[in-house]
Amino acid sequence: MAILKIARMGHPILRERAADVPDPTAPEVSRLVDAMIETMEDADGTGLAAPQVHMPWRIVVYKVEDERAGTEEGDPDGAGGVPLTVMVNPVVEPVGDETNVGFEACLSVPGMAGPVRRHSQVRVTYHTTDGEEVVRDAEGFHARVIQHECDHLDGILYPMRVEDMGQFGFVDELSRCHDEAADD
Ligand code: NI
């Protein structure tokens, strides 16, 4: 399939609530998922939500590389990477009250990064493209990725959640004054 064009902040599709997928096993869903994976990998992103490729459906793909897991304050020791995951109609719930702040970036907001407070632990329930229902618990950076991607399905971009706009900026400028580089 093809590499899809990624909508950037300001495009109205990124502010819409995406629709539930009526049949996660439909062939057109699998075709879209394949193209989303290809697009995410080409852009070197951690995750991608369907509205980012102009498709207003509740579909998310993500993959947490080993070197990214366990890098966040509050991450448990030994948290590993997460294999490529496809979530159709995901529903996220916080687990516990703990939150933490970490830098995020987004393929729809290229070149920028900013600090966002997220729940440290979440539970997500979703369907696979085989129609199976999965319940997955996640914490730390993995939980952050899930919350960021599922926000896209509700028309929310991470800059809307940045509390300290003084720390929001261009990655290459931020990295001049911070040794800890911002997210990719
Ligand atoms: Ni994003």
PDB file of N, CA and C and ligand atoms in Angstrom, residues 47 52 105-108 148-149 152 157-158, ligand 1:
ATOM      1  N   GLY A  47       3.796   6.335  17.244  1.00  0.00           N
ATOM      2  CA  GLY A  47       2.386   5.970  17.090  1.00  0.00           C
ATOM      3  C   GLY A  47       1.731   6.827  16.034  1.00  0.00           C
ATOM      4  N   GLN A  52      -4.961  11.331  11.815  1.00  0.00           N
ATOM      5  CA  GLN A  52      -3.732  11.976  11.336  1.00  0.00           C
ATOM      6  C   GLN A  52      -3.478  11.706   9.863  1.00  0.00           C
ATOM      7  N   ALA A 105       5.987  14.656  21.559  1.00  0.00           N
ATOM      8  CA  ALA A 105       6.044  15.239  20.225  1.00  0.00           C
ATOM      9  C   ALA A 105       4.994  14.515  19.395  1.00  0.00           C
ATOM     10  N   CYS A 106       4.750  14.994  18.198  1.00  0.00           N
ATOM     11  CA  CYS A 106       3.652  14.449  17.406  1.00  0.00           C
ATOM     12  C   CYS A 106       3.953  14.646  15.928  1.00  0.00           C
ATOM     13  N   LEU A 107       3.662  13.644  15.123  1.00  0.00           N
ATOM     14  CA  LEU A 107       3.904  13.758  13.682  1.00  0.00           C
ATOM     15  C   LEU A 107       3.042  14.861  13.057  1.00  0.00           C
ATOM     16  N   SER A 108       1.953  15.246  13.746  1.00  0.00           N
ATOM     17  CA  SER A 108       1.106  16.323  13.233  1.00  0.00           C
ATOM     18  C   SER A 108       1.556  17.704  13.698  1.00  0.00           C
ATOM     19  N   HIS A 148      -1.716   9.657  24.422  1.00  0.00           N
ATOM     20  CA  HIS A 148      -1.485  10.626  23.341  1.00  0.00           C
ATOM     21  C   HIS A 148      -2.260  10.207  22.082  1.00  0.00           C
ATOM     22  N   GLU A 149      -2.128   8.914  21.710  1.00  0.00           N
ATOM     23  CA  GLU A 149      -2.761   8.458  20.467  1.00  0.00           C
ATOM     24  C   GLU A 149      -4.287   8.466  20.585  1.00  0.00           C
ATOM     25  N   HIS A 152      -5.999  11.716  20.041  1.00  0.00           N
ATOM     26  CA  HIS A 152      -6.242  12.086  18.638  1.00  0.00           C
ATOM     27  C   HIS A 152      -7.651  11.685  18.201  1.00  0.00           C
ATOM     28  N   LEU A 157      -4.987  17.464  20.534  1.00  0.00           N
ATOM     29  CA  LEU A 157      -3.555  17.429  20.226  1.00  0.00           C
ATOM     30  C   LEU A 157      -2.782  17.788  21.491  1.00  0.00           C
ATOM     31  N   TYR A 158      -1.579  17.191  21.659  1.00  0.00           N
ATOM     32  CA  TYR A 158      -0.876  17.363  22.941  1.00  0.00           C
ATOM     33  C   TYR A 158      -0.609  18.824  23.322  1.00  0.00           C
TER      34      TYR A 158
HETATM   35 NI    NI B   1       0.321  12.638  17.842  1.00  0.00          NI
END
